[in-house]
Amino acid sequence: MANPSHMLFVISLCVSVTLLNPFTCYANYYFFIFGDSLYDPGNNQYVSQGYIPAYHKPYGTTFFNHSTGRFSDGRVVPDFIAANLNLSFIPPYLEPGANFTNGASFASAGAGVLDTNPEAAELGDDEASKRLASAVYLISMAGDDYFAYITKYPNSTQSQQLIFIDSVLDNFTKYIKDIYNIGGRKFMIQTVAPIGCLPMMKQTYSLSLGDACAGRPLTLAKLHNSQLVIALEELQTNLTGSVFSLFDYHRAMGDRIDNPAKFGFKEGGVACCGTGSHRADSCGEETGDYEVCFNPHEYVFFDGGHNTEKANYQMADLMWTGGPDNMASPHTIKDLFDLEILPTATTKISSRKSVRGFNNQERLCVSVTLLNPFTCYADNYFFILGDSLYDVGNNQYIVEPGTYLPQYHKPYGTTFLNHATGRYSDGRAPPDFIASKLNMSFIPPILEPEADFTNGASFASGGASVFDTSTQAIYFGKQVELFKKLSLKWKAELGEEEANKRLANAVYLISICGNDYFRFSTNFPHSNQSEQLEYIDTVLVEFKKEIKNMYNIGGRKFMIQNVSPLGCLPRHKEKYNISTDVCAGRSLVLTKLHNSQLIIALEELKSSLTGSVFSHFDYHKATGDRINDPAKYGFKEGGTACCGVGSHRGSGCGDVTNDYELCFNPNEYVWFDGAHHSDKANGQLAELMWNGGPDNVVSPHTIKDLFDLEILPAATTTT
């Protein structure tokens, strides 16, 4: 068990998950989390010897693909707050060897009483006091106290409840004062949930699947929350220089339970995972006799008392922004982090700026793993080439200054990143998900000044094709030229032998040719099959030439994505004025012809390039499946985009000169704009690349297999 005197260490590095500069370090933000299972990132495994369901699937599978001790299918609220601060996820305090430079989570499932005594022994009193005062303390507490009380005393009177509430708040304020005496000044306190409306409580009281909540537990929670407001006012009055803010979790959750559709959910009263009328019990139990919903994003609750990742994201966003109903008052948690506590215990608003200038050794690699957020997989190398499907922000560097690119403005990027980054999506692109699975930071765009290319680079550019047809895109040959320049830089810095080893063992993910066929079908709408095949030949000749150039530079392991069903894109359907359930036939045939010829081209490359390994991702099929049967994959709409104008919202998303429509919940859509996927769809496509999926749309190797495949200097391979 970690010693409390080691809560803060001398800074060795900080971990950032920003996109435009993934190695920007916000080392002057400090974040401590106290509470119960709503915030627990994995402490309980170190204090319990028994079977804990949250350390087994299906917990954690939506985001991490494995359980981490979080009581959710993915992340919990503090994880999203940390991401907004460009910090790695705050580690559980009991994790051996964890780095607590920027804070720690003391939250523990089942906790009802604060009991911790953090000290700072290694920084010196002045520096430690400064950091403790500038830290934000996020606290979710008392829910388990009331759950235990109502279970033990189901017939308690209101007078008895108020006596119990007083005892809870006396205990609560005592420990807030302890944190204050240690040095804490900035607190965000979460109210207690509407516990009578939780699936576990509804099921306990044998309520129907309707809107009714268990009245007594609901009243108890409301009484606590009203008294909590008074307690916080007293604390702020008595604790000089302290700042308290309240997050109305009770109201935020109640809104989603009462009206799930308004917030993008299908179900607010029944859990995704469990047994019983409300699926409120036994999720993850050893017996495995429980139900799991197909798509947790459609549910407010993942199990009987805990939220889905999607609901947790919404809670974190409300803390960060306050939301339209001002759920965080009088300060958002963002405001608290920006609030500077001066030594005289007065406060002022300060403008925080990122700390830059770290060298490569200090930057190391950035990991988004949970159980050890500082694990570094520095021996994986990843290069991405292609078009807008993979572009992570190159195009801003090649257009004339002042050129308006919608992808660098909202609503792009708002679902996951909360700002636009040049990705043609509401969130991440497929390579981002792949990088996360490798425990690497997102791979930076090659044109980003001062970016760290230790583990690879993205050369992808929106509008790119195999031919040099646009001044506002980096065509495929130019991308390969940039790759060659980077390889020469590696060789100068690392030496020839080490650089060649890394280049040979890197994986090269490529999505190209879609724009070539989009332009051809536009310019030659009446082409016959003979003309199409002739054009396909010219495309593939150029494609193979550049793959051979990459091979000569040192590349050996390639994952090639085929072309999407262009005729089924919202952009094409709108262009050809066709109904939602039909695709533009000529464009669809053109891409099918290309894809059949691509298989032959890859076989030729593999035969002629000794020691090379090629794998093929059937993006055409994977996308077509989701267009044709969106409900099967957890979507509501496969033919119309989330954002844009026209019958299919096929164009105009983010256009500053025209009004456009924007759906309420991009997670319900396969397409975010007329030709590019939502964050959710991109996540599914990346997952297919990673594991092949039930239909084996990746062959003969998954991208995970490619990373695990070692290329020996003699150009032979071994697993």
XYZ file of C-alpha atoms in Angstrom:
719
model
C 0.000 0.000 0.000
C 1.326 3.446 -0.853
C 2.482 5.685 1.987
C 0.511 8.960 2.354
C 3.774 10.889 2.665
C 4.444 9.988 -0.956
C 1.301 11.598 -2.334
C 3.349 14.228 -4.138
C 6.644 13.510 -5.893
C 9.306 15.611 -7.546
C 8.079 16.249 -11.089
C 9.591 13.846 -13.600
C 7.066 14.206 -16.386
C 3.463 14.977 -17.007
C 1.137 13.187 -19.374
C -1.085 14.998 -21.834
C -3.820 13.710 -24.113
C -4.229 16.870 -26.174
C -4.507 16.481 -29.887
C -2.941 19.470 -31.590
C 0.148 19.110 -29.414
C -0.008 15.773 -27.624
C 3.105 16.572 -25.642
C 1.996 19.894 -24.206
C 2.409 19.553 -20.443
C 0.081 21.198 -17.945
C 2.195 20.347 -14.901
C 0.730 23.234 -12.886
C -2.696 21.639 -12.545
C -3.339 19.403 -9.536
C -6.450 17.327 -9.053
C -7.583 15.206 -6.113
C -10.706 13.069 -6.085
C -12.539 11.758 -3.031
C -15.699 9.739 -3.007
C -17.436 6.489 -3.699
C -18.023 4.141 -6.622
C -19.162 6.958 -8.918
C -15.528 8.144 -9.015
C -13.504 5.061 -8.074
C -10.824 4.365 -10.767
C -9.590 1.151 -9.167
C -8.723 1.493 -5.482
C -10.836 -1.366 -4.187
C -8.754 -4.124 -5.719
C -6.050 -3.257 -3.180
C -8.337 -3.464 -0.131
C -10.603 -6.428 -0.936
C -9.739 -10.101 -1.315
C -13.122 -11.085 -2.700
C -14.644 -11.140 -6.168
C -15.335 -7.557 -7.322
C -17.519 -7.476 -10.457
C -16.144 -4.100 -11.578
C -12.775 -5.771 -12.173
C -14.321 -8.104 -14.713
C -16.121 -7.692 -18.013
C -18.533 -6.299 -19.080
C -17.278 -3.349 -17.017
C -14.852 -1.183 -18.975
C -15.470 -2.737 -22.365
C -16.832 0.317 -24.218
C -13.687 2.432 -23.936
C -10.864 0.363 -22.487
C -11.799 -3.049 -23.851
C -11.075 -4.418 -20.367
C -12.277 -3.783 -16.832
C -10.322 -1.357 -14.642
C -12.351 -1.241 -11.435
C -14.493 1.608 -12.706
C -18.192 1.029 -12.149
C -19.098 1.827 -15.732
C -18.714 0.484 -19.237
C -15.970 3.080 -19.744
C -14.676 6.234 -18.141
C -15.913 7.970 -15.009
C -16.390 11.697 -14.499
C -12.871 12.556 -13.226
C -11.343 10.904 -16.316
C -13.108 13.400 -18.574
C -12.129 16.339 -16.355
C -8.493 15.222 -16.476
C -8.687 14.996 -20.274
C -9.992 18.578 -20.422
C -6.905 19.605 -18.435
C -4.648 17.690 -20.822
C -3.615 15.380 -17.991
C -3.479 11.630 -18.020
C -6.183 9.933 -15.999
C -5.610 10.516 -12.284
C -4.378 7.217 -10.788
C -5.897 5.398 -7.803
C -3.966 6.256 -4.664
C -3.413 2.630 -3.675
C -1.831 1.650 -6.984
C 1.758 0.549 -6.330
C 4.328 2.631 -8.170
C 1.820 5.115 -9.586
C 2.921 8.681 -10.278
C 1.004 11.236 -8.231
C 2.682 14.324 -9.669
C -0.626 15.883 -10.686
C -2.882 14.316 -8.069
C -4.513 11.133 -6.901
C -7.926 9.544 -6.600
C -8.873 8.344 -3.132
C -12.398 7.377 -4.226
C -13.456 3.907 -3.157
C -16.596 1.974 -4.004
C -18.871 1.710 -1.009
C -17.215 4.590 0.795
C -19.378 6.597 3.113
C -16.775 8.427 5.207
C -13.766 10.522 4.211
C -10.652 9.162 5.914
C -7.343 10.261 4.433
C -4.400 12.322 5.535
C -2.321 13.397 2.546
C 1.032 14.939 3.389
C 3.748 16.487 1.271
C 7.319 15.697 2.299
C 9.426 15.796 -0.847
C 8.788 19.223 -2.365
C 9.459 21.504 0.563
C 6.777 23.255 2.560
C 6.424 26.310 0.323
C 6.063 24.454 -2.968
C 3.866 21.747 -1.479
C 1.593 24.336 0.133
C 1.320 26.226 -3.126
C 0.321 23.107 -5.043
C -2.137 21.932 -2.421
C -3.783 25.364 -2.423
C -4.011 25.541 -6.209
C -5.358 21.988 -6.525
C -9.034 21.297 -7.078
C -10.723 18.744 -4.808
C -13.661 16.948 -6.411
C -15.873 15.104 -3.953
C -18.818 12.742 -4.393
C -19.908 11.439 -1.017
C -22.850 10.354 1.156
C -24.822 8.361 -1.401
C -23.775 5.057 0.169
C -24.593 6.379 3.656
C -28.182 7.003 2.621
C -28.464 3.793 0.675
C -27.337 1.848 3.746
C -29.628 3.858 6.007
C -32.767 3.398 3.914
C -32.029 -0.302 3.613
C -31.650 -0.681 7.374
C -34.465 1.711 8.332
C -37.064 1.531 5.535
C -39.801 3.053 7.695
C -37.877 5.943 9.241
C -39.718 9.208 9.899
C -38.614 12.535 8.498
C -37.472 13.599 11.956
C -35.263 10.509 12.221
C -33.935 11.148 8.714
C -32.949 14.726 9.598
C -31.040 13.495 12.650
C -29.141 11.053 10.444
C -28.482 13.739 7.826
C -27.008 15.952 10.555
C -24.626 13.177 11.573
C -23.565 12.618 7.949
C -22.938 16.320 7.340
C -21.094 16.744 10.651
C -18.748 13.963 9.569
C -18.505 15.398 6.064
C -17.630 18.934 7.190
C -15.065 17.597 9.683
C -13.074 15.998 6.891
C -13.439 18.990 4.593
C -11.822 20.988 7.391
C -9.056 18.370 7.607
C -8.354 18.809 3.889
C -8.408 22.578 4.371
C -5.909 22.347 7.256
C -3.627 20.231 5.080
C -3.764 22.934 2.420
C -6.828 22.440 0.237
C -8.746 25.544 -0.809
C -10.793 24.856 -3.970
C -13.641 22.357 -3.684
C -16.280 21.039 -6.086
C -18.922 19.108 -4.144
C -21.453 16.866 -5.872
C -24.971 16.489 -4.497
C -26.445 13.065 -3.844
C -28.242 11.357 -6.729
C -32.025 10.899 -6.788
C -31.427 7.507 -5.177
C -35.096 6.589 -5.206
C -34.957 6.675 -9.014
C -31.957 4.385 -9.396
C -32.767 1.037 -11.049
C -31.452 -0.795 -7.975
C -33.843 1.102 -5.703
C -36.806 0.769 -8.055
C -36.214 -2.952 -8.228
C -35.811 -3.197 -4.442
C -39.195 -1.520 -4.019
C -40.751 -3.704 -6.761
C -41.795 -0.674 -8.776
C -43.041 -0.851 -12.331
C -41.027 0.061 -15.413
C -42.850 3.384 -15.583
C -41.748 6.764 -14.312
C -42.330 6.223 -10.588
C -39.442 6.523 -8.124
C -39.219 5.157 -4.608
C -40.568 8.103 -2.619
C -38.845 7.666 0.748
C -35.293 7.326 -0.584
C -35.925 10.199 -3.012
C -37.088 12.460 -0.195
C -34.063 11.508 1.908
C -31.702 12.539 -0.886
C -33.533 15.842 -1.387
C -33.339 16.603 2.331
C -29.607 15.926 2.353
C -29.011 18.163 -0.654
C -30.935 21.080 0.854
C -28.885 20.798 4.054
C -25.665 20.399 2.070
C -26.105 23.861 0.540
C -26.302 25.334 4.039
C -23.262 23.334 5.175
C -21.153 24.578 2.263
C -22.094 28.205 2.949
C -20.991 27.739 6.544
C -17.721 26.158 5.471
C -16.907 28.972 3.069
C -17.659 31.535 5.765
C -15.485 29.820 8.355
C -12.564 28.671 6.191
C -10.736 31.822 5.137
C -9.722 31.831 1.474
C -11.705 28.716 0.614
C -13.832 28.466 -2.515
C -16.741 26.041 -2.752
C -18.872 25.166 -5.737
C -21.792 22.776 -5.961
C -22.555 20.411 -8.809
C -26.264 19.552 -8.885
C -25.832 15.887 -9.787
C -29.296 15.166 -8.372
C -30.991 17.430 -10.901
C -28.738 16.504 -13.812
C -29.429 12.812 -13.308
C -33.116 13.363 -12.648
C -33.445 15.177 -15.960
C -31.961 12.212 -17.829
C -34.017 9.649 -15.950
C -37.245 11.560 -16.605
C -36.554 12.479 -20.225
C -33.775 10.287 -21.634
C -34.539 11.049 -25.293
C -33.846 14.756 -24.763
C -30.261 13.877 -23.855
C -29.658 11.234 -26.497
C -30.643 8.086 -24.561
C -33.316 5.499 -25.168
C -33.654 4.252 -21.606
C -33.463 6.145 -18.300
C -35.033 3.722 -15.827
C -33.549 0.321 -16.685
C -29.839 -0.485 -16.503
C -27.802 -1.826 -19.410
C -26.360 -4.712 -17.390
C -27.869 -6.909 -14.685
C -30.777 -9.096 -13.714
C -34.353 -8.446 -12.644
C -37.098 -6.166 -13.876
C -34.778 -3.139 -14.090
C -31.521 -5.082 -14.669
C -30.471 -3.664 -11.315
C -28.559 -6.574 -9.755
C -25.670 -8.934 -10.470
C -23.914 -7.180 -13.368
C -20.521 -8.830 -13.768
C -21.190 -11.485 -11.144
C -19.047 -14.597 -11.247
C -21.975 -16.757 -12.345
C -22.413 -14.778 -15.526
C -26.192 -15.080 -15.304
C -27.047 -11.524 -16.238
C -28.172 -9.605 -19.307
C -26.080 -6.972 -21.121
C -27.614 -4.485 -23.549
C -26.256 -4.245 -27.086
C -25.375 -0.553 -26.908
C -24.589 1.069 -23.533
C -24.687 4.520 -25.168
C -28.480 4.201 -25.271
C -28.714 3.860 -21.467
C -28.300 6.365 -18.643
C -27.334 3.580 -16.232
C -24.810 0.854 -16.924
C -25.693 -1.148 -13.813
C -28.255 -0.622 -11.079
C -26.499 2.321 -9.457
C -23.835 3.591 -11.833
C -23.817 5.536 -15.073
C -22.731 4.594 -18.543
C -19.660 6.254 -19.981
C -21.881 8.462 -22.125
C -23.821 9.694 -19.088
C -20.560 10.257 -17.199
C -19.286 12.331 -20.107
C -22.384 14.498 -19.934
C -21.941 14.957 -16.166
C -18.317 15.994 -16.655
C -19.304 18.416 -19.404
C -21.848 20.037 -17.097
C -19.186 20.417 -14.406
C -16.835 21.943 -16.959
C -19.283 24.355 -18.601
C -22.232 24.586 -16.217
C -24.552 23.769 -19.087
C -27.635 25.731 -20.127
C -29.228 25.156 -16.710
C -26.172 26.224 -14.691
C -25.665 22.889 -12.939
C -22.333 23.982 -11.421
C -22.652 27.004 -9.159
C -21.248 29.536 -8.439
C -18.155 28.282 -10.341
C -17.597 25.622 -12.940
C -14.750 23.212 -12.259
C -12.878 24.907 -15.102
C -13.218 28.205 -13.246
C -11.836 26.581 -10.103
C -8.742 25.376 -11.926
C -8.227 28.879 -13.339
C -8.696 30.495 -9.926
C -5.354 31.339 -8.367
C -5.077 31.166 -4.586
C -2.540 33.696 -3.369
C -0.409 33.211 -0.230
C -2.476 35.829 1.605
C -5.534 33.585 1.140
C -7.177 36.078 -1.219
C -8.088 35.011 -4.709
C -7.733 36.362 -8.210
C -8.474 35.038 -11.677
C -5.275 34.151 -13.500
C -4.818 33.177 -17.116
C -3.227 29.731 -17.236
C -0.888 28.960 -20.108
C 0.631 25.654 -21.075
C 4.211 24.857 -20.155
C 6.266 24.186 -23.276
C 9.850 23.435 -24.166
C 10.279 19.888 -22.901
C 12.902 17.814 -24.687
C 12.235 14.382 -26.143
C 13.630 12.558 -23.146
C 11.283 14.425 -20.814
C 8.348 13.943 -23.141
C 8.961 10.201 -23.389
C 5.741 8.689 -24.594
C 2.228 9.418 -23.506
C 0.004 6.615 -22.344
C -3.732 6.516 -21.855
C -3.757 3.206 -20.039
C -5.611 3.187 -16.776
C -4.113 0.730 -14.338
C -0.686 2.232 -14.933
C -1.055 5.529 -16.774
C 2.695 5.948 -17.087
C 3.400 2.658 -18.837
C 5.302 3.509 -22.027
C 5.114 1.383 -25.153
C 7.879 3.241 -26.947
C 8.767 0.344 -29.229
C 5.622 0.635 -31.364
C 5.851 2.828 -34.452
C 2.840 3.929 -36.451
C 2.581 5.865 -39.714
C -0.689 6.937 -41.311
C -1.098 8.011 -44.935
C -4.274 8.899 -46.755
C -7.144 11.295 -47.084
C -9.762 13.001 -44.923
C -10.849 9.742 -43.307
C -7.515 9.731 -41.446
C -6.478 13.408 -41.485
C -5.706 14.663 -37.975
C -4.849 18.264 -38.821
C -2.380 18.673 -41.674
C -4.404 20.869 -44.003
C -4.288 23.986 -41.849
C -0.589 24.245 -42.682
C -0.917 24.188 -46.490
C -3.745 26.626 -47.240
C -3.477 30.381 -47.584
C -3.610 32.234 -44.253
C -7.177 33.130 -43.379
C -8.694 30.322 -45.447
C -11.787 29.021 -43.679
C -11.719 25.247 -43.219
C -14.903 24.008 -41.508
C -13.061 21.055 -39.918
C -11.088 23.483 -37.765
C -14.275 24.925 -36.296
C -17.199 23.592 -34.325
C -19.293 21.462 -34.587
C -16.367 19.280 -35.690
C -14.588 17.707 -32.737
C -17.177 18.559 -30.114
C -18.270 15.054 -29.045
C -14.945 13.810 -27.716
C -12.381 16.594 -27.927
C -14.664 19.537 -27.122
C -12.975 21.540 -29.887
C -12.218 21.199 -33.577
C -8.794 19.789 -34.524
C -9.011 19.334 -38.293
C -10.472 15.849 -37.994
C -13.443 15.298 -40.284
C -15.611 13.994 -37.464
C -17.361 15.022 -34.282
C -14.500 13.295 -32.430
C -11.650 10.920 -33.169
C -10.419 9.362 -36.404
C -9.697 5.595 -36.596
C -5.911 5.985 -36.109
C -6.586 7.716 -32.777
C -8.374 4.633 -31.488
C -5.558 2.389 -32.735
C -2.964 4.560 -30.979
C -4.946 4.352 -27.746
C -4.942 0.568 -27.941
C -1.150 0.731 -28.219
C -1.058 2.975 -25.133
C 0.420 5.776 -27.211
C -0.679 9.355 -27.516
C -2.512 10.226 -30.705
C -0.093 10.308 -33.645
C 0.571 13.963 -34.619
C 0.184 15.478 -38.100
C 3.535 15.653 -39.914
C 3.213 19.389 -40.625
C 2.661 20.356 -36.995
C 5.612 22.538 -35.908
C 7.704 21.090 -33.075
C 5.586 17.947 -32.816
C 7.261 14.839 -31.432
C 7.514 12.097 -34.057
C 9.224 9.544 -31.816
C 6.503 6.965 -32.425
C 5.326 7.982 -35.873
C 3.479 10.609 -37.859
C 0.278 11.120 -39.799
C 0.705 12.300 -43.397
C -3.015 12.041 -44.204
C -4.594 15.102 -45.779
C -8.226 15.923 -46.476
C -8.877 15.860 -50.226
C -5.758 13.799 -50.970
C -5.667 11.389 -53.904
C -2.971 9.357 -55.657
C -2.685 12.103 -58.277
C -1.585 15.687 -57.691
C -4.953 17.315 -58.337
C -5.357 19.870 -55.546
C -3.234 22.658 -54.103
C -5.133 22.330 -50.831
C -4.234 18.706 -50.148
C -1.062 16.638 -49.821
C -1.322 14.032 -52.556
C -0.075 10.489 -51.948
C 3.322 10.892 -53.618
C 4.034 14.038 -51.597
C 3.077 12.199 -48.409
C 5.657 9.534 -49.256
C 8.249 12.263 -49.867
C 7.549 13.665 -46.401
C 7.886 10.173 -44.980
C 11.295 9.856 -46.641
C 12.432 13.149 -45.078
C 11.353 11.933 -41.645
C 13.163 8.620 -42.166
C 16.369 10.506 -42.987
C 15.956 12.559 -39.831
C 15.534 9.346 -37.836
C 18.701 7.929 -39.351
C 20.643 11.083 -38.495
C 19.402 11.056 -34.906
C 19.275 7.323 -34.176
C 21.864 5.862 -36.491
C 21.221 3.812 -39.614
C 20.777 0.448 -37.891
C 18.292 1.570 -35.240
C 16.295 3.693 -37.682
C 16.024 0.835 -40.187
C 14.866 -1.492 -37.420
C 12.121 0.929 -36.416
C 11.032 1.582 -39.988
C 10.806 -2.158 -40.686
C 8.748 -2.828 -37.574
C 6.444 0.158 -37.932
C 2.914 -0.374 -39.207
C 1.752 1.713 -42.161
C -2.006 2.344 -42.270
C -3.213 3.690 -45.619
C -6.570 5.004 -46.844
C -6.356 6.493 -50.343
C -8.110 6.534 -53.766
C -11.580 7.538 -52.610
C -11.130 11.112 -53.837
C -9.786 9.861 -57.185
C -13.045 8.044 -57.836
C -15.174 10.850 -56.472
C -13.587 13.208 -59.006
C -13.808 10.682 -61.830
C -17.513 10.027 -61.280
C -18.108 13.799 -61.144
C -16.118 14.557 -64.297
C -17.289 11.503 -66.261
C -20.802 10.703 -65.010
C -21.597 8.545 -68.062
C -18.382 6.512 -68.283
C -18.746 2.892 -69.338
C -17.150 -0.058 -67.575
C -14.251 -0.242 -70.002
C -13.397 3.408 -69.322
C -13.737 2.839 -65.606
C -11.369 -0.148 -65.663
C -8.851 1.830 -67.661
C -8.952 4.614 -65.057
C -8.688 2.100 -62.204
C -5.516 0.757 -63.805
C -3.938 4.220 -63.814
C -4.883 4.738 -60.159
C -3.431 1.421 -59.045
C -0.232 1.867 -61.061
C 0.402 5.116 -59.179
C -0.628 3.522 -55.874
C 1.772 0.571 -56.307
C 4.609 2.899 -57.304
C 4.344 4.806 -54.031
C 4.031 1.637 -51.939
C 7.281 0.435 -53.530
C 8.865 3.792 -52.659
C 7.796 3.284 -49.037
C 9.265 -0.221 -49.121
C 12.563 1.159 -50.421
C 12.610 3.699 -47.578
C 12.193 0.843 -45.090
C 8.498 0.064 -44.663
C 7.484 -3.587 -44.437
C 4.145 -3.944 -42.632
C 1.127 -2.441 -44.406
C -2.590 -2.271 -43.621
C -4.468 -1.058 -46.716
C -8.050 0.134 -46.472
C -10.195 -0.293 -49.566
C -12.547 2.388 -50.887
C -15.919 3.000 -49.279
C -19.247 2.436 -51.064
C -19.126 5.960 -52.526
C -22.579 5.715 -54.046
C -24.074 5.226 -50.574
C -22.528 8.300 -48.962
C -25.043 11.013 -47.986
C -23.098 13.392 -50.231
C -23.623 11.174 -53.291
C -27.238 10.354 -52.502
C -28.000 14.035 -52.255
C -26.096 14.807 -55.438
C -28.091 12.253 -57.406
C -31.432 13.107 -55.729
C -32.133 9.547 -54.655
C -34.107 8.130 -51.757
C -32.623 7.130 -48.404
C -32.702 3.385 -49.084
C -30.953 3.403 -52.480
C -27.321 4.086 -53.460
C -25.985 5.821 -56.551
C -25.363 2.783 -58.716
C -22.617 3.981 -61.058
C -20.397 5.260 -58.217
C -21.020 2.108 -56.210
C -19.995 -0.126 -59.122
C -16.853 1.948 -59.680
C -15.628 1.414 -56.115
C -16.445 -2.295 -56.223
C -14.358 -2.622 -59.372
C -11.477 -0.796 -57.727
C -11.642 -2.958 -54.620
C -11.559 -6.188 -56.617
C -8.492 -4.956 -58.508
C -6.881 -3.750 -55.284
C -6.758 -7.328 -53.960
C -4.797 -8.374 -57.051
C -2.478 -5.371 -56.686
C -1.700 -6.256 -53.066
C -0.884 -9.836 -54.035
C 1.507 -8.527 -56.682
C 3.188 -6.220 -54.187
C 3.584 -8.951 -51.606
C 5.164 -11.264 -54.213
C 7.616 -8.688 -55.512
C 8.633 -6.981 -52.244
C 10.668 -9.531 -50.283
C 9.849 -9.621 -46.569
C 6.810 -7.381 -46.891
C 3.524 -8.117 -45.126
C 0.222 -6.792 -46.467
C -3.180 -6.899 -44.867
C -6.472 -5.652 -46.240
C -9.278 -3.898 -44.346
C -12.621 -4.252 -46.096
C -13.848 -0.775 -45.249
C -16.362 -1.022 -48.087
C -18.163 -3.942 -46.430
C -17.870 -2.615 -42.869
C -19.348 0.733 -43.873
C -21.990 -0.827 -46.130
C -23.166 -3.065 -43.277
C -23.762 -0.046 -41.068
C -25.508 1.894 -43.823
C -27.844 -0.985 -44.620
C -28.630 -2.043 -41.038
C -27.703 0.782 -38.663
C -29.768 -0.585 -35.751
C -27.702 -3.773 -35.683
C -24.639 -1.685 -34.859
C -26.264 0.676 -32.385
C -27.185 3.535 -34.733
C -30.525 5.085 -35.592
C -29.553 6.505 -38.976
C -27.284 5.139 -41.694
C -28.247 7.169 -44.738
C -28.437 10.756 -43.515
C -25.597 12.691 -41.925
C -25.729 14.298 -38.501
C -24.530 17.668 -39.776
C -25.227 19.535 -43.014
C -27.925 20.787 -45.346
C -30.156 19.160 -47.939
C -32.252 16.007 -48.014
C -29.462 13.846 -46.592
C -27.532 16.635 -44.834
C -24.931 15.712 -47.413
C -22.997 18.984 -47.588
C -22.384 22.289 -45.851
C -21.530 21.101 -42.331
C -19.701 23.887 -40.512
C -20.078 26.291 -43.436
C -19.746 29.757 -41.960
C -21.706 31.380 -44.794
C -24.838 29.233 -44.625
C -27.138 27.786 -42.027
C -26.880 24.036 -41.536
C -28.648 21.470 -39.413
C -26.987 19.571 -36.582
C -28.416 16.447 -34.979
C -28.810 16.260 -31.203
C -26.754 13.099 -30.734
C -24.004 12.190 -33.250
C -23.666 8.756 -31.631
C -26.945 7.804 -33.316
C -25.492 8.451 -36.790
C -23.086 6.458 -38.936
C -22.137 9.691 -40.728
C -21.208 12.965 -39.073
C -21.120 14.926 -42.316
C -21.847 13.914 -45.895
C -18.769 11.743 -46.341
C -17.165 11.226 -42.929
C -18.071 9.134 -39.921
C -19.118 9.984 -36.408
C -16.717 9.315 -33.547
C -18.755 6.244 -32.625
C -18.572 4.779 -36.139
C -14.841 5.473 -36.328
C -14.409 3.634 -33.047
C -16.191 0.614 -34.456
C -14.069 0.639 -37.621
C -10.873 0.831 -35.575
C -12.091 -2.064 -33.448
C -12.602 -4.142 -36.577
C -9.066 -3.364 -37.720
C -7.809 -4.371 -34.288
C -9.604 -7.720 -33.943
C -11.130 -8.528 -37.338
C -14.660 -8.723 -35.982
C -17.152 -11.564 -36.449
C -17.152 -11.152 -40.234
C -13.356 -11.084 -40.505
C -13.237 -7.866 -42.519
C -9.470 -7.737 -41.983
C -7.298 -10.355 -43.652
C -4.927 -12.083 -43.447
C -3.712 -10.151 -40.375
C -5.381 -7.729 -37.959
C -3.526 -4.510 -37.291
C -2.763 -5.864 -33.821
C -1.108 -8.882 -35.453
C 0.977 -6.555 -37.603
C 2.242 -4.671 -34.579
C 3.100 -7.981 -32.894
C 4.919 -9.269 -35.975
C 8.676 -8.776 -35.750
C 10.615 -8.112 -38.935
C 14.167 -9.430 -38.635
C 17.137 -7.726 -40.317
C 17.360 -10.579 -42.830
C 13.842 -9.664 -44.025
C 12.397 -12.891 -42.595
C 9.541 -12.685 -40.128
C 8.735 -14.261 -36.814
C 5.834 -13.868 -34.444
